[in-house]
Coordinates of C-alpha atoms and ligand atoms in Angstrom, one line a residue:
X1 CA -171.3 43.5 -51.9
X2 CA -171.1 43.2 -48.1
X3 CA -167.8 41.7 -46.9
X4 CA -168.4 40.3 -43.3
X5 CA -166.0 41.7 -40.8
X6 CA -163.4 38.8 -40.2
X7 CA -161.8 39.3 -36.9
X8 CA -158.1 38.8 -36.6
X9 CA -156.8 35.6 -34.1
X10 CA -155.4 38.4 -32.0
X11 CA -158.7 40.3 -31.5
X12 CA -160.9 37.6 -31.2
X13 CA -159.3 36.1 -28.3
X14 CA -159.1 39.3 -27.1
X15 CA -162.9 39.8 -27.1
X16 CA -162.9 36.2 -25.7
X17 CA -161.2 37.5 -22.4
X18 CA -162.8 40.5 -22.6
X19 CA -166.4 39.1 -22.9
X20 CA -166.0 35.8 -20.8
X21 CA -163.5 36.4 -18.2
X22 CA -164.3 39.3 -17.4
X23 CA -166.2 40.5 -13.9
X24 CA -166.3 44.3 -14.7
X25 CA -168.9 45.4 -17.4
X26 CA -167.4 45.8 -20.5
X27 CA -167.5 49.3 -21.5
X28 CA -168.8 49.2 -25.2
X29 CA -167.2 50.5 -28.3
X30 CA -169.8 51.2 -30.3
X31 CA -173.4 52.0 -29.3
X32 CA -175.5 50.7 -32.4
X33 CA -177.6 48.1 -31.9
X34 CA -175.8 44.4 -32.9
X35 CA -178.2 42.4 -35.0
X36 CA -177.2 39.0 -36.4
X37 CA -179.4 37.3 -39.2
X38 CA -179.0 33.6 -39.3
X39 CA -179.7 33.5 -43.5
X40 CA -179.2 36.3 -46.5
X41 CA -182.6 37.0 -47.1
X42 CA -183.2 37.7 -43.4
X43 CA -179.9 40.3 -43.5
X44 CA -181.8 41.7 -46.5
X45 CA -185.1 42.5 -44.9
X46 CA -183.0 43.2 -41.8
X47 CA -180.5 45.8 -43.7
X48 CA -183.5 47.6 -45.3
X49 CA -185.5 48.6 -42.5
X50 CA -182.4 49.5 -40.2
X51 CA -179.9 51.1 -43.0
X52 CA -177.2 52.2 -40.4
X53 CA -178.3 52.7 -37.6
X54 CA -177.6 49.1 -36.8
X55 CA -174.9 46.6 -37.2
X56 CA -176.1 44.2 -38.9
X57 CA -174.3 40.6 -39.8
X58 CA -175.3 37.4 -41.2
X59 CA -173.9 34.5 -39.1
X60 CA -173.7 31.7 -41.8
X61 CA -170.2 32.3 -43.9
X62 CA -171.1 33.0 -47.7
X63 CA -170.6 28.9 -48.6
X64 CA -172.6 27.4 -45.6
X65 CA -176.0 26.6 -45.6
X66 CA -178.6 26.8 -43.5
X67 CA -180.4 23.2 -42.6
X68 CA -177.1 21.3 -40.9
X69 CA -174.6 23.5 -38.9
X70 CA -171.8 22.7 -36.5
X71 CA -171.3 26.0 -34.6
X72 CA -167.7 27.4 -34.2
X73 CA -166.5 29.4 -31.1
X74 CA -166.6 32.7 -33.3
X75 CA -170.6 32.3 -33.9
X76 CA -171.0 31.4 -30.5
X77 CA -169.0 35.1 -29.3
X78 CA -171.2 36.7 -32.4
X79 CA -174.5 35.5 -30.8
X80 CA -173.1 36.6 -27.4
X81 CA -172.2 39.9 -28.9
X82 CA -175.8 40.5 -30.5
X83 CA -178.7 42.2 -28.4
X84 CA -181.1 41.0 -31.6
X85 CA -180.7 37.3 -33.2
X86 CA -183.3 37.3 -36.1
X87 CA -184.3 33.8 -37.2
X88 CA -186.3 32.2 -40.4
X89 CA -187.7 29.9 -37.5
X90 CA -190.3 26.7 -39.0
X91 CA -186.8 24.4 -37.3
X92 CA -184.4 25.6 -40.4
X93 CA -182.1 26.6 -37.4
X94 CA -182.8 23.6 -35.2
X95 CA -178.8 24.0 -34.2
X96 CA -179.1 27.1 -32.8
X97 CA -181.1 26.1 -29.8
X98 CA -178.2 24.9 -27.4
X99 CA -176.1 27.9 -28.8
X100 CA -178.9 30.1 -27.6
X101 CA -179.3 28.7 -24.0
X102 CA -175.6 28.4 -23.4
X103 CA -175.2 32.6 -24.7
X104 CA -178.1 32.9 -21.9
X105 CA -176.0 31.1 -19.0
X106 CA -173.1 33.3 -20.1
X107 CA -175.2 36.2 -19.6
X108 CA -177.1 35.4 -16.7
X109 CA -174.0 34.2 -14.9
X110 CA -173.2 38.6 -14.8
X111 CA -170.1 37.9 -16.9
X112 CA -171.2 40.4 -19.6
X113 CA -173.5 43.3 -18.5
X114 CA -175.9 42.7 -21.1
X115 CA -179.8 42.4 -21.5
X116 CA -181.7 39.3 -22.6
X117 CA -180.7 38.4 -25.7
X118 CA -184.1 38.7 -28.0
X119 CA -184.6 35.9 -30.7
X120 CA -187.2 37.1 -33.5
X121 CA -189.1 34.3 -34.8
X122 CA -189.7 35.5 -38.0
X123 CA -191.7 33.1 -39.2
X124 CA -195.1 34.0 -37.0
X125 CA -197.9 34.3 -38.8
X126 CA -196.9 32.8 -42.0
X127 CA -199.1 29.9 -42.8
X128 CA -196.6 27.1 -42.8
X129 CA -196.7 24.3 -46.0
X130 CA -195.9 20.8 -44.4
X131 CA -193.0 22.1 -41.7
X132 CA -191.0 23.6 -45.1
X133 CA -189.2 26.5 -44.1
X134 CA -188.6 27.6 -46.9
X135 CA -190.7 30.4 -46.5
X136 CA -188.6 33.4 -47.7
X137 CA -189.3 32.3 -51.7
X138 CA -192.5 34.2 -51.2
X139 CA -192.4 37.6 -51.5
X140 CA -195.6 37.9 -49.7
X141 CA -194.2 35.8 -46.7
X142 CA -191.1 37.5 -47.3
X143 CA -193.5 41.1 -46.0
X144 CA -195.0 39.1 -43.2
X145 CA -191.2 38.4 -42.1
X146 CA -190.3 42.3 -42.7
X147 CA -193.0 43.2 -40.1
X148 CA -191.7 41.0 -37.3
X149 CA -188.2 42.1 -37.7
X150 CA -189.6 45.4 -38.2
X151 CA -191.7 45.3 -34.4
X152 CA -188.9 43.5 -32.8
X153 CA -186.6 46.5 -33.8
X154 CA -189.1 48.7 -32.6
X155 CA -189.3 47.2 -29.4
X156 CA -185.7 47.3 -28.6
X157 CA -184.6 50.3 -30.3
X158 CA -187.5 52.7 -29.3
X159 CA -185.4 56.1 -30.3
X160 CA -185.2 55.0 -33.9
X161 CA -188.5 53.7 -34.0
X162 CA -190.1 56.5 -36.3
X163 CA -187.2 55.4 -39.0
X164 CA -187.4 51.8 -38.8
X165 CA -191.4 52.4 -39.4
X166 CA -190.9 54.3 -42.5
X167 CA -187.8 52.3 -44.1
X168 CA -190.0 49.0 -43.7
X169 CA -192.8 50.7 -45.5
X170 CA -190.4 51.3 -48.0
X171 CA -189.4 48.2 -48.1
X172 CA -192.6 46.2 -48.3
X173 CA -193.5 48.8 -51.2
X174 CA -190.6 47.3 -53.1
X175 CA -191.3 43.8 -52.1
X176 CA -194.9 44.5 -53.4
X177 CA -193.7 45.6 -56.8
X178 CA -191.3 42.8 -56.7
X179 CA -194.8 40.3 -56.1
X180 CA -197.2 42.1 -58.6
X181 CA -194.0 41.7 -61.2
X182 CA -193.5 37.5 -61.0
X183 CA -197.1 36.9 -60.9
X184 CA -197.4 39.5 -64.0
X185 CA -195.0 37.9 -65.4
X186 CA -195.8 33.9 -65.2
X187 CA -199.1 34.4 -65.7
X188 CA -198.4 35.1 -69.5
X189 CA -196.8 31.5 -69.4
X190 CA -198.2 28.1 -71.2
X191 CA -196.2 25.9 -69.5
X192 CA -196.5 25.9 -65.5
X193 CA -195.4 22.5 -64.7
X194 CA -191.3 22.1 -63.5
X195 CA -189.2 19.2 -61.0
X196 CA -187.1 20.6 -58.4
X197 CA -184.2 19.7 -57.0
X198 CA -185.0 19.9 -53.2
X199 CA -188.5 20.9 -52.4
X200 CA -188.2 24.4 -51.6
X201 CA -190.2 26.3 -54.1
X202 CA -193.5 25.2 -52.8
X203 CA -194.2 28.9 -51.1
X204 CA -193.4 30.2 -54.7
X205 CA -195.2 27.5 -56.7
X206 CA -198.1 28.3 -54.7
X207 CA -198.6 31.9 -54.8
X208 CA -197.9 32.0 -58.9
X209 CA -199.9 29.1 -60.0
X210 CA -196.9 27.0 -60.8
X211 CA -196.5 23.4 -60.0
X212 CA -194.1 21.2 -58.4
X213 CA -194.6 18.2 -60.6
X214 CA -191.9 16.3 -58.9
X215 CA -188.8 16.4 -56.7
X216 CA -185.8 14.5 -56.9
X217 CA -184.4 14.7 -53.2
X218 CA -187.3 14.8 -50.5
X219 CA -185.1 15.6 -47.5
X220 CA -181.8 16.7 -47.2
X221 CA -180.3 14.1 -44.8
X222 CA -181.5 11.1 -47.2
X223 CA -180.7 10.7 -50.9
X224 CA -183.5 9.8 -53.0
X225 CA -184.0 6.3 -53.6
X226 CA -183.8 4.3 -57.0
X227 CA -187.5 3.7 -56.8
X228 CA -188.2 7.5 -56.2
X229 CA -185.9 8.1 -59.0
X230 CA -188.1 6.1 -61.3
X231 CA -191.2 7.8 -60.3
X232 CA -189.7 11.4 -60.8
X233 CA -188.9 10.1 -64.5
X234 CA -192.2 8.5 -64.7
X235 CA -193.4 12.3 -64.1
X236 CA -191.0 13.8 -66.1
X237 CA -192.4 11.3 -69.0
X238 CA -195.8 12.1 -68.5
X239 CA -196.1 15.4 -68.2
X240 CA -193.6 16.0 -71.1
X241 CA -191.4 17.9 -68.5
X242 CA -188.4 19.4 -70.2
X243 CA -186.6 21.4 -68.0
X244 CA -185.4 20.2 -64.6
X245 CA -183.7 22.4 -61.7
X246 CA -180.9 22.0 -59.9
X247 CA -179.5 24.6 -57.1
X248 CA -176.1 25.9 -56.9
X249 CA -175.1 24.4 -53.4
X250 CA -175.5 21.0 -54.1
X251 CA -173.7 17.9 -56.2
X252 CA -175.6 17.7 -59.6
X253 CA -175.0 13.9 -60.3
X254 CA -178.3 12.8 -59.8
X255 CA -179.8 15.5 -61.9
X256 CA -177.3 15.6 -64.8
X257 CA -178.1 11.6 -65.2
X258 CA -181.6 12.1 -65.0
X259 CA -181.4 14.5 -67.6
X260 CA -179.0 12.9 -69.9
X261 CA -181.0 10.0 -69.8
X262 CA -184.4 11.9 -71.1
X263 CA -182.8 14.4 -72.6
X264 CA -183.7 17.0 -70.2
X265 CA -181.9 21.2 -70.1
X266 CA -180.5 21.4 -66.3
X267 CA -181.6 24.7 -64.8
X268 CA -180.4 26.4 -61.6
X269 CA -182.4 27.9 -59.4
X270 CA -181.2 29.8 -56.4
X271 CA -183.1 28.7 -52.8
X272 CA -181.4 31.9 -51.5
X273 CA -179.7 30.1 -48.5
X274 CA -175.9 31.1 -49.1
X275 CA -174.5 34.1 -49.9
X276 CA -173.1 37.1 -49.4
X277 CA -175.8 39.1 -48.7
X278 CA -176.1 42.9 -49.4
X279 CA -179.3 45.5 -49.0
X280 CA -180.4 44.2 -52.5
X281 CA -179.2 40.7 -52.6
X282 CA -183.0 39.4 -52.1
X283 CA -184.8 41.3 -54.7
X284 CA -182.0 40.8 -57.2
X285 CA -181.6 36.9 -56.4
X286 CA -185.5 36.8 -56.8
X287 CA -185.6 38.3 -60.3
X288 CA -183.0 36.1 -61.2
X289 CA -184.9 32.7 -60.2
X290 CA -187.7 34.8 -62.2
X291 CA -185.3 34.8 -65.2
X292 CA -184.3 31.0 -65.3
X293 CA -187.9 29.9 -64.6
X294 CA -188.6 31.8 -67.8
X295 CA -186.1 30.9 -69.9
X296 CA -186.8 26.9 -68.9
X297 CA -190.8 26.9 -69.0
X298 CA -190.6 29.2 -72.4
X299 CA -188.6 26.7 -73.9
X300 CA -190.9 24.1 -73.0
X301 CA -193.9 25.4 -75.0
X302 CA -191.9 25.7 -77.9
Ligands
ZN1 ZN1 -183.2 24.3 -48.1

């Protein structure tokens, strides 16, 4: 497991001064490229093609998740910090834009030293499902992603360029294996059919031939409403739906009535937006969604 290097009060106001008050370059302490990943997957991919010759830190503290974020003065001296800020992009980090153009003013106004910060927009090229960005639930989104963080790093890190070629190769090798797996896997299943919590599984549902027969909560800002409640159990009824699945961020009230009332098994199913991420973290969070799809869609061809 990664554990995110907290700074102590003491040295983060220190870095404060040091960063923002400061006329005279700052002479720096450690050469490796900074890279900041706004989710887990993203430190994943990120982690895998650099191995050490970066620093490499996820901005989002293991319980926060991505789609709402007030921004403290610590992520704003982390993004200041970063020459790389690597993004899922398709608006999941909306709250990131003022943060961005105020690091710029601090940088422009010569307080710092540094180059342009570069924001990789990891999301180009992936063919985007109705604005969700939930685009990381699909392995084979998940290589497009890998690439672009992969040419960004080129770009900026030239003299390593020759490793952080051949570790994403690597990489996308694994992811590959990790693709031809899950759709080796469902394909063997009679039952396809499954209601979500929050509609992130549609990148997923789509490249395996599964299908999102309903979902209880469209957006995150609005809870669903009784008469979207009635139609998900309407579904639920008539497609003989027995499993329903809930994620492990979020208040299951809604769910846990819905499935007492038709008698429903309560699944949870991991959207990979909070964590604490490590080299592995995607491919072993992935094969466990893999697992509890299985274990709920099994059941329901008994
Ligand atoms: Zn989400």
């Amino acid at each position: 497991m990664i554990t995110f290097n907290r700074l102590t009060a003491p040295a983060v106001l220190l870095l404060f001064f040091s960063v923002f008050a400061c006329n005279r370059p700052v002479p720096r302490a450690d050469a490796k490229l900074k890279v900041l990943t706004t989710i887990p997957p993203l430190y994943s991919f990120t982690k895998n093609i650099t191995g050490d010759l970066a620093n490499v830190e996820n901005l989002l503290p293991s319980g926060a998740g991505p789609h709402e974020r007030s921004l403290s003065p610590e992520d704003v001296k982390k993004v200041a910090e970063a020459r790389i800020l690597i993004i899922n992009g398709v608006n999941l980090e909306a709250w990131l834009q003022k943060l961005t153009s105020s690091v710029e003013e601090i940088r422009e106004s010569g307080h710092t030293g540094k180059e342009k910060l570069i924001v990789v927009d990891t999301s180009i090229g992936v063919g985007i499902i109705n604005n969700d960005p939930h685009i990381w639930l699909s392995p084979k989104n998940a290589i497009i992603q890998v690439k672009n963080i992969r040419d960004a790093l080129v770009k900026a890190d030239p003299g390593n360029s020759e490793l952080y070629v051949k570790n994403a190769a690597e990489y996308i090798r694994r992811l590959e294996d990790l693709d031809r797996e899950i759709k080796d896997e469902i394909r063997t299943w009679k039952s396809k059919r499954f209601v979500a919590f929050h509609p992130a599984f549609k990148y997923f549902a789509k490249d395996y031939g599964l299908k999102q027969a309903a979902v209880i909560r469209e957006t995150h800002e609005i809870g669903p409403s009784p008469g979207h409640i009635a139609d998900v159990i309407e579904t639920i009824k008539s497609n003989g739906i027995k499993a329903i699945f809930t994620e492990p961020q979020i208040s299951h009230k809604i769910v846990k009535s819905i499935a007492d009332d038709l008698d429903l098994e309560v699944y949870s199913l991991d959207t990979l937006e909070t964590g604490s991420p490590y080299k592995e973290w995607y491919e072993d969070k992935m094969r466990s969604n893999l697992a509890v799809l299985k274990k709920a869609l099994n059941r329901e061809t008994e």
